[in-house]
PDB file of C-alpha atoms and ligand atoms in Angstrom:
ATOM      1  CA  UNK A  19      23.928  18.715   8.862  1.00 88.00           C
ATOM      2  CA  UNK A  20      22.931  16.320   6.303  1.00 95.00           C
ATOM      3  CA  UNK A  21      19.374  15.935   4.708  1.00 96.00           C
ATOM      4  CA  UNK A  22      19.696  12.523   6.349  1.00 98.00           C
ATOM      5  CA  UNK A  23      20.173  14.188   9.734  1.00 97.00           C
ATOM      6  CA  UNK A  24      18.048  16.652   9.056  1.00 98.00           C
ATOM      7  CA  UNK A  25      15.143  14.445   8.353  1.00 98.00           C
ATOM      8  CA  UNK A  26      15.883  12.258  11.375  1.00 97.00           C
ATOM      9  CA  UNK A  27      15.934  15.402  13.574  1.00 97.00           C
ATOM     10  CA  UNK A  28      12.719  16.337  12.234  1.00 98.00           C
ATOM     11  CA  UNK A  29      11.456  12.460  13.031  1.00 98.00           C
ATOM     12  CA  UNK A  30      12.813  12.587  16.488  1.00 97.00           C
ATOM     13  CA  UNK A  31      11.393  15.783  17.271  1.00 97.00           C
ATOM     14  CA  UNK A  32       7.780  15.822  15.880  1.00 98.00           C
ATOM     15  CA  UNK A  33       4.588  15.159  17.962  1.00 98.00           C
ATOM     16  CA  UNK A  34       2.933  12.899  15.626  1.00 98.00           C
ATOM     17  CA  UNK A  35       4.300  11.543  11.940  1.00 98.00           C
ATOM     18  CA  UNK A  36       1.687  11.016   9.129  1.00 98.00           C
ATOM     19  CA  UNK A  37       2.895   8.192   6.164  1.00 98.00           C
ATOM     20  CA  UNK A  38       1.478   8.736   2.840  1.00 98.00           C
ATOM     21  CA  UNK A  39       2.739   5.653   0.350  1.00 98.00           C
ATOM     22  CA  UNK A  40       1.604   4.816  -3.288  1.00 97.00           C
ATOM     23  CA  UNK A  41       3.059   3.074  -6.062  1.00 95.00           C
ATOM     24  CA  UNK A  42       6.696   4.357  -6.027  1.00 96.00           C
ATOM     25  CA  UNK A  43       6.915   2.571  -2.821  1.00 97.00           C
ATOM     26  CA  UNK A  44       5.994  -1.004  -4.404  1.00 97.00           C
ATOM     27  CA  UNK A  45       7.805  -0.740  -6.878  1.00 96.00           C
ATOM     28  CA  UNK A  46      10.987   0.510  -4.499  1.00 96.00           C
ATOM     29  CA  UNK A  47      10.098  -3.016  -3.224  1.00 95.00           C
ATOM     30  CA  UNK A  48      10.404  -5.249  -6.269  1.00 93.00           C
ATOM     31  CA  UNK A  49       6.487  -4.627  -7.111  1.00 95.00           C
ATOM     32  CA  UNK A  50       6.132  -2.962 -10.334  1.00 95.00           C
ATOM     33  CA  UNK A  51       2.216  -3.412 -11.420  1.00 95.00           C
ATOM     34  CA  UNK A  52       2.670  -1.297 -14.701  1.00 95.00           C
ATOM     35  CA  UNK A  53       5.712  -3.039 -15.845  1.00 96.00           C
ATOM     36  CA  UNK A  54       6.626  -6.142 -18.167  1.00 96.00           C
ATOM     37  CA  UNK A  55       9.610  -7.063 -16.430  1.00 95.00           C
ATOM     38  CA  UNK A  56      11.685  -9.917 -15.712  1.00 96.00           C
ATOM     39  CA  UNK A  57       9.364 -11.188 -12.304  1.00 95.00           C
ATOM     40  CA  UNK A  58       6.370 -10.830 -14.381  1.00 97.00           C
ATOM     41  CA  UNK A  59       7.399 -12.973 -17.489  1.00 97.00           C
ATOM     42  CA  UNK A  60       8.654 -16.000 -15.539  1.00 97.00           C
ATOM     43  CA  UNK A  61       6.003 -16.105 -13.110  1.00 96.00           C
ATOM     44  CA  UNK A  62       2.904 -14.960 -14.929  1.00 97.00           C
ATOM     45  CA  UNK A  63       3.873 -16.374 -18.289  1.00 97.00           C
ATOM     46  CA  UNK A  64       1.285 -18.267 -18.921  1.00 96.00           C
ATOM     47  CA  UNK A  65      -1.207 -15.653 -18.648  1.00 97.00           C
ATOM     48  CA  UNK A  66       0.974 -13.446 -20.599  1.00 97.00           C
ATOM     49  CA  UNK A  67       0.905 -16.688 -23.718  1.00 97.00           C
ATOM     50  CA  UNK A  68      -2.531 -17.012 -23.382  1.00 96.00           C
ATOM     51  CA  UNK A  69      -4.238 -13.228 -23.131  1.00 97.00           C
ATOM     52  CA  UNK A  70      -1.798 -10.619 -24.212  1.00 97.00           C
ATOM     53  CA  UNK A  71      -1.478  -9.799 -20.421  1.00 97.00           C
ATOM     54  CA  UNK A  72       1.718  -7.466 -20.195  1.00 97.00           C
ATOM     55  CA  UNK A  73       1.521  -6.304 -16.348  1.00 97.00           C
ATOM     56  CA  UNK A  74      -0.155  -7.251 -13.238  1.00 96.00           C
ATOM     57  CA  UNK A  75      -2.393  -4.401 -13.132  1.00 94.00           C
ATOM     58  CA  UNK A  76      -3.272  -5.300 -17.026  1.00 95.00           C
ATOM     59  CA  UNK A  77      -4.386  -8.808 -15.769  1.00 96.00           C
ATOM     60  CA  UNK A  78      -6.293  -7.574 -12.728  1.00 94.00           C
ATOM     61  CA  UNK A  79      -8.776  -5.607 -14.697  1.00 92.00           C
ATOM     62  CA  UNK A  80      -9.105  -8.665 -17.257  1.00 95.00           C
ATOM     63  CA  UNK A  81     -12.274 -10.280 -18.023  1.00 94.00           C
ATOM     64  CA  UNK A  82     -11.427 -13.600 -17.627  1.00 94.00           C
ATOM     65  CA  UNK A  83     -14.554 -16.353 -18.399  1.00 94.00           C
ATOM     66  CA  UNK A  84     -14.054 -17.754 -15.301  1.00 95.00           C
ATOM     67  CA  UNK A  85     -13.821 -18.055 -11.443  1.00 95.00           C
ATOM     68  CA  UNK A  86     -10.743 -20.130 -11.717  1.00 95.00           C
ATOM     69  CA  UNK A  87      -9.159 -18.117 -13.969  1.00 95.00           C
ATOM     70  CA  UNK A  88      -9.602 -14.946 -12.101  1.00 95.00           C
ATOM     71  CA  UNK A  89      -8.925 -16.464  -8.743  1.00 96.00           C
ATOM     72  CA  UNK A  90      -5.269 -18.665 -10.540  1.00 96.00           C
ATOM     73  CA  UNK A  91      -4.326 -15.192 -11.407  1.00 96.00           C
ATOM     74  CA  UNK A  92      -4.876 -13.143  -8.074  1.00 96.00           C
ATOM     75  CA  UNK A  93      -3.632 -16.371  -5.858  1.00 97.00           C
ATOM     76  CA  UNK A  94      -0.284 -16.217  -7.601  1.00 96.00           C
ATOM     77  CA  UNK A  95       0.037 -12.580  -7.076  1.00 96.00           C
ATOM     78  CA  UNK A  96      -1.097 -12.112  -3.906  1.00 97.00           C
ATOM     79  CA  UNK A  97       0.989 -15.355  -2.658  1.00 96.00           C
ATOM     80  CA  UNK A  98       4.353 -13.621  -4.494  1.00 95.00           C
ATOM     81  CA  UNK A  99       4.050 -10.277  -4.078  1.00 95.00           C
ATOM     82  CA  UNK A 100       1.528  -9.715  -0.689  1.00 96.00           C
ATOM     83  CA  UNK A 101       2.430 -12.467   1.576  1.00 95.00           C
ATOM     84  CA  UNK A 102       5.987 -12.207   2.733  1.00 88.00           C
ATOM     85  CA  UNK A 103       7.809 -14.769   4.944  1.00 88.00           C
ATOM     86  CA  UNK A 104       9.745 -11.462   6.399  1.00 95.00           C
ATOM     87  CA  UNK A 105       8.882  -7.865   5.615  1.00 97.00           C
ATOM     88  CA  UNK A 106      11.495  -6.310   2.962  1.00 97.00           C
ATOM     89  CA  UNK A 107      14.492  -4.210   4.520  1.00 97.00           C
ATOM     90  CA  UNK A 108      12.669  -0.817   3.674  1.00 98.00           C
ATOM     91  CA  UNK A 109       9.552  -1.676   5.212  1.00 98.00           C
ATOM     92  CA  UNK A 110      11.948  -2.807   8.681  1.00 98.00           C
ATOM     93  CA  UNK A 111      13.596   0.372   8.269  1.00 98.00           C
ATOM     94  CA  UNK A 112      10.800   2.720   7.847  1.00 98.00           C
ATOM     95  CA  UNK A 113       8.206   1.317  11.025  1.00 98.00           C
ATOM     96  CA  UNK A 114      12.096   1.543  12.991  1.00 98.00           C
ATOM     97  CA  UNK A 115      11.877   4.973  11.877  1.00 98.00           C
ATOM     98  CA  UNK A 116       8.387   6.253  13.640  1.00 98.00           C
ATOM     99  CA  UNK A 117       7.940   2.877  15.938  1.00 97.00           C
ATOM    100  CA  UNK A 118       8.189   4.943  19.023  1.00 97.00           C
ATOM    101  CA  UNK A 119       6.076   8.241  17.719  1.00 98.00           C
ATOM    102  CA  UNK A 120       2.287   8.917  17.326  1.00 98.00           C
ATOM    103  CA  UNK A 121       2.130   7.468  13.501  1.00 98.00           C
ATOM    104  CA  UNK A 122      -0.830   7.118  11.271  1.00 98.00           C
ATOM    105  CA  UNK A 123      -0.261   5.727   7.747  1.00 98.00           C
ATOM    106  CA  UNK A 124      -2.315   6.022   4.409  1.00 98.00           C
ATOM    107  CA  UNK A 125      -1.855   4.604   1.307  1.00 97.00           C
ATOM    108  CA  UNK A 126      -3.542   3.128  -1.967  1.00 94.00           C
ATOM    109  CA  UNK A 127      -1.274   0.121  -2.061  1.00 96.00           C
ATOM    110  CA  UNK A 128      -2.710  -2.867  -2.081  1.00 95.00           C
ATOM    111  CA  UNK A 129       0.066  -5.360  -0.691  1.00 96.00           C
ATOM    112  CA  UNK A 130      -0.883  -5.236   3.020  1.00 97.00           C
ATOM    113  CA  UNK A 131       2.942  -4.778   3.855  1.00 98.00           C
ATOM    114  CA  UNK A 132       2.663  -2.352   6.521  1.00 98.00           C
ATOM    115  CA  UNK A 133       1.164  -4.589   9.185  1.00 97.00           C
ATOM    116  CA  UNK A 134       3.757  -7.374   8.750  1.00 97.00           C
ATOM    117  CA  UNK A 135       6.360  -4.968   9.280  1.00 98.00           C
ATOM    118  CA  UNK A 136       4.821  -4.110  12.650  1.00 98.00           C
ATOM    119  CA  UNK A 137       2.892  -1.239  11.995  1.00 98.00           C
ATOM    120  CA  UNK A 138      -0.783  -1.653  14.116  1.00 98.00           C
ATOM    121  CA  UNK A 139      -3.864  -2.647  11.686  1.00 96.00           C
ATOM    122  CA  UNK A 140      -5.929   0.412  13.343  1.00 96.00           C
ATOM    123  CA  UNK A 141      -3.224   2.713  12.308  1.00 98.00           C
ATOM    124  CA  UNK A 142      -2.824   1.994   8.804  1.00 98.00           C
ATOM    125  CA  UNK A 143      -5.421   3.224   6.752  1.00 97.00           C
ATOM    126  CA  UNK A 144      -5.757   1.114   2.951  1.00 95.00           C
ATOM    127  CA  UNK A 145      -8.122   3.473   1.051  1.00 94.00           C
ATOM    128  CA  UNK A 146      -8.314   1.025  -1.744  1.00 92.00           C
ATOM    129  CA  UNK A 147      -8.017  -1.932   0.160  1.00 93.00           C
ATOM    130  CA  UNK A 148      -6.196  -4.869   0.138  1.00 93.00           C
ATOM    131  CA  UNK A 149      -5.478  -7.941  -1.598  1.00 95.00           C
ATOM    132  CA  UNK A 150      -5.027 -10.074   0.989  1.00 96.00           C
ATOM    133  CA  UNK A 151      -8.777  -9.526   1.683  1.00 95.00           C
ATOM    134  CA  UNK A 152     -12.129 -10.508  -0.134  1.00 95.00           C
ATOM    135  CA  UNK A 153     -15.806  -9.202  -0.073  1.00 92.00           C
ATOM    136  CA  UNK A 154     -18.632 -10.954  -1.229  1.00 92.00           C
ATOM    137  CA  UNK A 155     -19.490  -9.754  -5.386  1.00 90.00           C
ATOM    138  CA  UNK A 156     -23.162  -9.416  -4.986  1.00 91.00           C
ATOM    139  CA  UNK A 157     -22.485  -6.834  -1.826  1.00 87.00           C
ATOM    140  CA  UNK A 158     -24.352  -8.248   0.024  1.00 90.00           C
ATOM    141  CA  UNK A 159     -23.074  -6.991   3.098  1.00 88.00           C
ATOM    142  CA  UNK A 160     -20.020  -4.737   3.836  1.00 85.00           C
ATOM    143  CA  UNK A 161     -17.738  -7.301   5.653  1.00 89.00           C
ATOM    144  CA  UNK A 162     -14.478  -8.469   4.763  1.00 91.00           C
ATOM    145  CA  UNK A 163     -12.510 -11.654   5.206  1.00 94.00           C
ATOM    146  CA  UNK A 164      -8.696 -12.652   4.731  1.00 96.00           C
ATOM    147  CA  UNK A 165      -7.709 -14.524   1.291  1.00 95.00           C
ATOM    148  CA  UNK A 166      -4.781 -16.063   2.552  1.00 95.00           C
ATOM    149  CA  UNK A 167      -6.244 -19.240   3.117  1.00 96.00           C
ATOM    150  CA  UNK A 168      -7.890 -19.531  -0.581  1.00 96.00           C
ATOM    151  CA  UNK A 169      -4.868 -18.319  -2.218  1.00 97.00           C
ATOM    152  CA  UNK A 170      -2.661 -21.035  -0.292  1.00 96.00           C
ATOM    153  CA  UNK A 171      -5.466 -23.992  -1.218  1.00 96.00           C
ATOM    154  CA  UNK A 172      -5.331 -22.111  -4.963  1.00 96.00           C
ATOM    155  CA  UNK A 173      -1.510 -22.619  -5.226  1.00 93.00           C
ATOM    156  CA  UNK A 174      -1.642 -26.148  -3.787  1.00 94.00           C
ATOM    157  CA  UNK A 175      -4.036 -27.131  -6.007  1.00 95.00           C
ATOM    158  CA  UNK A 176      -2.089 -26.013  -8.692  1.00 93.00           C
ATOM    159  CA  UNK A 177       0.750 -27.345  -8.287  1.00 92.00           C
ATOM    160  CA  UNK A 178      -0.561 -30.961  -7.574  1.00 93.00           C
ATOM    161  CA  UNK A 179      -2.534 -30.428 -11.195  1.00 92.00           C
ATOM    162  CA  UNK A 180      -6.197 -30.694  -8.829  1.00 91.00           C
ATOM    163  CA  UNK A 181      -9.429 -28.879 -10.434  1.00 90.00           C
ATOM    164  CA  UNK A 182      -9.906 -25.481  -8.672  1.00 92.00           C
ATOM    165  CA  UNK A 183     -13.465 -25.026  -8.217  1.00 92.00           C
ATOM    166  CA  UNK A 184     -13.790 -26.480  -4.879  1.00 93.00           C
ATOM    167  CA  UNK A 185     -11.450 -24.232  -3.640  1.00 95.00           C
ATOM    168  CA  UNK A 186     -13.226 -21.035  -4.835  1.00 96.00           C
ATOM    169  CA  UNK A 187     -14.199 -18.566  -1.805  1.00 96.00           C
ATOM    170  CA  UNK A 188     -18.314 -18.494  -1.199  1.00 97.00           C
ATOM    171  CA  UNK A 189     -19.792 -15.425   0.515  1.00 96.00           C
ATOM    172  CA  UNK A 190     -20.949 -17.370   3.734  1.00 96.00           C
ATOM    173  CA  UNK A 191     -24.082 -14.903   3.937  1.00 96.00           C
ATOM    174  CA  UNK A 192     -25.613 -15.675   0.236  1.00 96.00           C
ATOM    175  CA  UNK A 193     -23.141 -18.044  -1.222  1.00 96.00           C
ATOM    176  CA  UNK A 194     -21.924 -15.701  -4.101  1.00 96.00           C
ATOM    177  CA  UNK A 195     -18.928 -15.691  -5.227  1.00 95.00           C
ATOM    178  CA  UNK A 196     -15.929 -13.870  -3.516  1.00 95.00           C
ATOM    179  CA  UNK A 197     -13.622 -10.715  -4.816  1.00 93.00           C
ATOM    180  CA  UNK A 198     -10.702  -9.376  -3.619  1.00 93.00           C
ATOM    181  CA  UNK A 199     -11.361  -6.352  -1.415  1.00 92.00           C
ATOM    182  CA  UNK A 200      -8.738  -4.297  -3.756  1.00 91.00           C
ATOM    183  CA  UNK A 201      -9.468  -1.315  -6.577  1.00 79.00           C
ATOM    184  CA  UNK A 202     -11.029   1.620  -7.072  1.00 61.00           C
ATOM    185  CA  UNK A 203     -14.649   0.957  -6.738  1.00 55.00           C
ATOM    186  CA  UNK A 204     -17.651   3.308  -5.521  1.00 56.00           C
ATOM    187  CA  UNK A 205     -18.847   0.576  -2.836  1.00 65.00           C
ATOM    188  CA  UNK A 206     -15.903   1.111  -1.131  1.00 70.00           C
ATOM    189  CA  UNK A 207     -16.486   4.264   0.293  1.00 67.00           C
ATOM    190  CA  UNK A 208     -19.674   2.648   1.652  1.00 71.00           C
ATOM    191  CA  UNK A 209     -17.892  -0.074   3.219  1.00 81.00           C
ATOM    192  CA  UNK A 210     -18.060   0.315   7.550  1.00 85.00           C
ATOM    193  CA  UNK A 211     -14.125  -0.727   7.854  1.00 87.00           C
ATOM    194  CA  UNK A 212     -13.732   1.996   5.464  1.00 89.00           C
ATOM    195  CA  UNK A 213     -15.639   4.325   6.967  1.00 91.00           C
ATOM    196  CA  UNK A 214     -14.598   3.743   9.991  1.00 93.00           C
ATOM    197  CA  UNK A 215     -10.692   4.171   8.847  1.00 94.00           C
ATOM    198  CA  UNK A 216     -11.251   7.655   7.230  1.00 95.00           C
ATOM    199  CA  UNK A 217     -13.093   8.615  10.455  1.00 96.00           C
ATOM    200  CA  UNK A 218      -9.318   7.468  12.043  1.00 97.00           C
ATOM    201  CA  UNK A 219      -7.520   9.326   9.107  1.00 98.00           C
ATOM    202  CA  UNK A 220      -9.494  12.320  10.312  1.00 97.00           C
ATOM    203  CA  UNK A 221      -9.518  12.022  14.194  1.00 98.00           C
ATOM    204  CA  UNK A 222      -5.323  11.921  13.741  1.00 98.00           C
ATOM    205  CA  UNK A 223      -4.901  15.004  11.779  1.00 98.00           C
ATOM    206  CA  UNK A 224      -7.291  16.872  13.967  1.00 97.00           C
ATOM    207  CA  UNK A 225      -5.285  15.640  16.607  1.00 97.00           C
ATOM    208  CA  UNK A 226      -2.072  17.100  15.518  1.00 98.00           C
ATOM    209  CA  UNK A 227      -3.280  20.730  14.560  1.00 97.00           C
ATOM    210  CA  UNK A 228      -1.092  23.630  15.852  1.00 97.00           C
ATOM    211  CA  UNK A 229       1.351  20.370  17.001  1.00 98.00           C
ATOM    212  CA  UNK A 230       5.133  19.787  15.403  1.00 98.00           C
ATOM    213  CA  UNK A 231       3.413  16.795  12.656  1.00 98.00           C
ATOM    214  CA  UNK A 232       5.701  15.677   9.360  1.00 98.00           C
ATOM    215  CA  UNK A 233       4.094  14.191   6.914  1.00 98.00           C
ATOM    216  CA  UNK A 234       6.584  11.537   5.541  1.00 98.00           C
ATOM    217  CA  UNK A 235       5.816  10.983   1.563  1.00 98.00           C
ATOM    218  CA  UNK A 236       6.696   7.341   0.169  1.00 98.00           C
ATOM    219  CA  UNK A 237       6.540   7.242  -3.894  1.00 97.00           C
ATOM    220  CA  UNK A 238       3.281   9.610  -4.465  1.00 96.00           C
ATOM    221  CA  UNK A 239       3.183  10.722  -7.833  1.00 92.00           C
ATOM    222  CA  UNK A 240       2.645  14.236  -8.499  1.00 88.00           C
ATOM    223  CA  UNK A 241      -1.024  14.457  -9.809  1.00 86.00           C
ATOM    224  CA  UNK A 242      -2.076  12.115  -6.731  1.00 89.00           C
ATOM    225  CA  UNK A 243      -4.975  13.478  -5.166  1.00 88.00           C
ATOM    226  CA  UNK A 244      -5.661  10.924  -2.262  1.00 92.00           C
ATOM    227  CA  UNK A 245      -3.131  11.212  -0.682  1.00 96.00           C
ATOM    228  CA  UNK A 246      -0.443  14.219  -1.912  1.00 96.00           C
ATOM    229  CA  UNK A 247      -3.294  16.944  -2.132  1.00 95.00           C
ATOM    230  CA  UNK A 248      -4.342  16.682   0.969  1.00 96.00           C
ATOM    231  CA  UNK A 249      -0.812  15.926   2.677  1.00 97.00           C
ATOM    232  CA  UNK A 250       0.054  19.455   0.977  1.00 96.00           C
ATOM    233  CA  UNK A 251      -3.040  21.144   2.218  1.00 96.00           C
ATOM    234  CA  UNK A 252      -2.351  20.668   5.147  1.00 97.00           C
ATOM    235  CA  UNK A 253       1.257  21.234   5.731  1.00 97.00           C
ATOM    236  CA  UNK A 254       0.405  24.670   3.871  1.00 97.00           C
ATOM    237  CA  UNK A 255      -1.988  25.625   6.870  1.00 97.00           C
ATOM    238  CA  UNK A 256      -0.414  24.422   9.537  1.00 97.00           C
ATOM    239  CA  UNK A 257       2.333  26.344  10.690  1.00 96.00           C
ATOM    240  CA  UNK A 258       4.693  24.039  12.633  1.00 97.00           C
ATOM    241  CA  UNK A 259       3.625  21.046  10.301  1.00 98.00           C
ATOM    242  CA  UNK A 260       6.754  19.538   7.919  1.00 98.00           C
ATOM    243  CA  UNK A 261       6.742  17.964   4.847  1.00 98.00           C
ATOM    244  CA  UNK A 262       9.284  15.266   3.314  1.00 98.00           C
ATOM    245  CA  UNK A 263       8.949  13.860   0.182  1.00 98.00           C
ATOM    246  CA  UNK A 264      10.645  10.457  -1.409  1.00 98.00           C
ATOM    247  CA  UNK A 265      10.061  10.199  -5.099  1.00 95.00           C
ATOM    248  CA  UNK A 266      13.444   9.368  -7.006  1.00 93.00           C
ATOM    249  CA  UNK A 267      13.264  11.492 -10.351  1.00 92.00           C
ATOM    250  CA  UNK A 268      10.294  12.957  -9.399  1.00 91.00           C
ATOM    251  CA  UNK A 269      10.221  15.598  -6.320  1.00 93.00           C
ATOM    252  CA  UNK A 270       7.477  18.211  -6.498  1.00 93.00           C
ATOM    253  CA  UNK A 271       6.970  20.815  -3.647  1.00 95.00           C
ATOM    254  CA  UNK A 272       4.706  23.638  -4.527  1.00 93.00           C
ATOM    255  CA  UNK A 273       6.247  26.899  -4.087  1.00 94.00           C
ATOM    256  CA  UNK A 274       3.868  27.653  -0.764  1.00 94.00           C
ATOM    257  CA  UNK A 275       5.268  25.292   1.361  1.00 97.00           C
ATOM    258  CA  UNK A 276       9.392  25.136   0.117  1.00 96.00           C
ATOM    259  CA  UNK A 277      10.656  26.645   3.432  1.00 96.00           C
ATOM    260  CA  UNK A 278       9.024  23.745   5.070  1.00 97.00           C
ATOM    261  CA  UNK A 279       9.494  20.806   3.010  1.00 98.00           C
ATOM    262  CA  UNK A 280      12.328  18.607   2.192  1.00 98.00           C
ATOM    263  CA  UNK A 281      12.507  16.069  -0.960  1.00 97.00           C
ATOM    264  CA  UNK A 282      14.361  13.163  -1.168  1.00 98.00           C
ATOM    265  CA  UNK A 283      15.281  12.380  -4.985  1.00 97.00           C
ATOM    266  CA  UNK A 284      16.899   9.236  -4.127  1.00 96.00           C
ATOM    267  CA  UNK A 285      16.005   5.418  -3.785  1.00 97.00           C
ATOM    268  CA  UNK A 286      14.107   4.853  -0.765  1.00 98.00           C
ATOM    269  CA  UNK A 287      15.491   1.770   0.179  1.00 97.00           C
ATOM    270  CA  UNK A 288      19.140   3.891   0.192  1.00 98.00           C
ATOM    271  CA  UNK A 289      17.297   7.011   1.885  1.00 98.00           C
ATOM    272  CA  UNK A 290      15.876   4.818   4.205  1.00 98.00           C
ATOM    273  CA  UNK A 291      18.803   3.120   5.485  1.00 98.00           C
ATOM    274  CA  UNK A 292      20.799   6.431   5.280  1.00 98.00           C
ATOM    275  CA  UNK A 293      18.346   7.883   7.914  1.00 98.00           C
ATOM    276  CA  UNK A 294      18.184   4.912  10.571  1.00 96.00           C
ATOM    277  CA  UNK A 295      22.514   4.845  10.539  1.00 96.00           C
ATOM    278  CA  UNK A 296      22.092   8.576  11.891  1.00 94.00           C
ATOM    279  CA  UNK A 297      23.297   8.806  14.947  1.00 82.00           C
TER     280      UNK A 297
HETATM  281 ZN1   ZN B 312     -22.852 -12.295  -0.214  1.00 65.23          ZN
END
């Protein structure tokens, strides 16, 4: 048997598969927020010219003097990179993989690609949100509301040359302006959805102890602690629990839990598709 086979055995045969996906996985889909690459010099160029910007992460942290600014710069990424007209071929291939299983996904990307794909909203847990959502600056309350519309009105504007300040998200409670519901930040954690999502998180692992669970790995770096540490923790205490790990060039499996883990040091997109043609 191959690894391929192997892993899809494992799949077919658990009670209940945790997903744990970070950055690897973007940028296995064409999203590379650290890099200066081709995608990111034609499309952000301008912001590139004008500020030194050399990455999208670079220009999300940037203090730009205005609204518009801020808001010209998230619109384009989030309509590019979030908002697909069809999921990408990895993201089919992995909710084809655990579709018909108990599944519970975590992750600290920020592309909201797992719910297009099929995977259900109360089973995917964002721990540092998403951009496709905004929250009111002030914090004035904890709720959250979809940026899709703003960042279509943003790009439209745009493109027809139009002023962008009418267009620039208000908290409907105290009028303040909007942010997007994406980054590390301490009021997160404070946030009810959030809550209310690691109480979820929680409830599913708890679920699954002394049970056959695999916790399926998706481009988690090795220092991660929000989502490897704990994925490792708990495969080391629970006896029946498996561990699988995608990370091309960069597989780590601490010695504890070898005879029960399997890493995949190959492009997911390949491993992916190598898994679902198992027959
Ligand atoms: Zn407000």
């Amino acid at each position: 048997m191959n690894v391929y086979q192997e892993i899809r055995k494992i799949v077919n045969e658990a009670d209940g598969v945790l997903i744990g996906a970070s950055n690897g996985l973007s940028i296995a889909e064409g999203y590379n927020l650290f890099a200066d690459d081709s995608w990111f010099q034609e499309n952000m160029g301008d912001f590139r010219s004008r500020y030194g910007i050399r990455c999208i992460i670079q220009g999300m942290v940037f203090p730009y003097h205005s609204q518009e600014e801020k808001w010209l710069y998230y619109s384009r990424i989030i309509k590019e990179k979030c908002i697909q007209n069809e999921p990408s071929q990895i993201m089919k291939n992995m909710y084809e993989l655990v579709k018909e299983k108990d599944y519970f996904v975590v992750t600290t990307n920020g592309e909201d690609h797992f719910i297009p794909a099929g995977f259900l909203s109360e089973r995917v847990f964002e721990m540092e949100g998403k951009l496709t959502e905004m929250r009111c600056s002030n914090g004035c309350c904890d709720d959250v509301y979809s940026s899709k519309e703003t960042v279509f009105r943003i790009a439209e504007a745009e493109k027809k040359g139009e002023g962008l300040n009418k267009f620039l998200p208000k908290c409907p409670k105290c009028g303040g302006n909007m942010e997007v519901n994406y980054g590390e930040s301490s009021s997160f954690v404070d946030q009810r959805s959030w809550q209310e999502k690691a109480a979820c998180y929680r409830e599913f692992v708890n679920r699954f102890r002394g049970k056959r669970l695999v916790a399926l790995e998706f481009g988690v770096g090795r220092r991660n602690q929000m989502i490897k540490k704990p994925f490792m923790q708990l495969v080391s205490v629970e006896s029946l629990a498996k561990y699988i790990t995608f990370n091309k060039g960069e597989i780590y499996i601490p010695q504890e839990i070898q005879n029960k883990s399997i890493g995949v040091d190959e492009d997911i997109a390949i491993a992916l598709d190598k898994i679902l043609k198992v027959r």
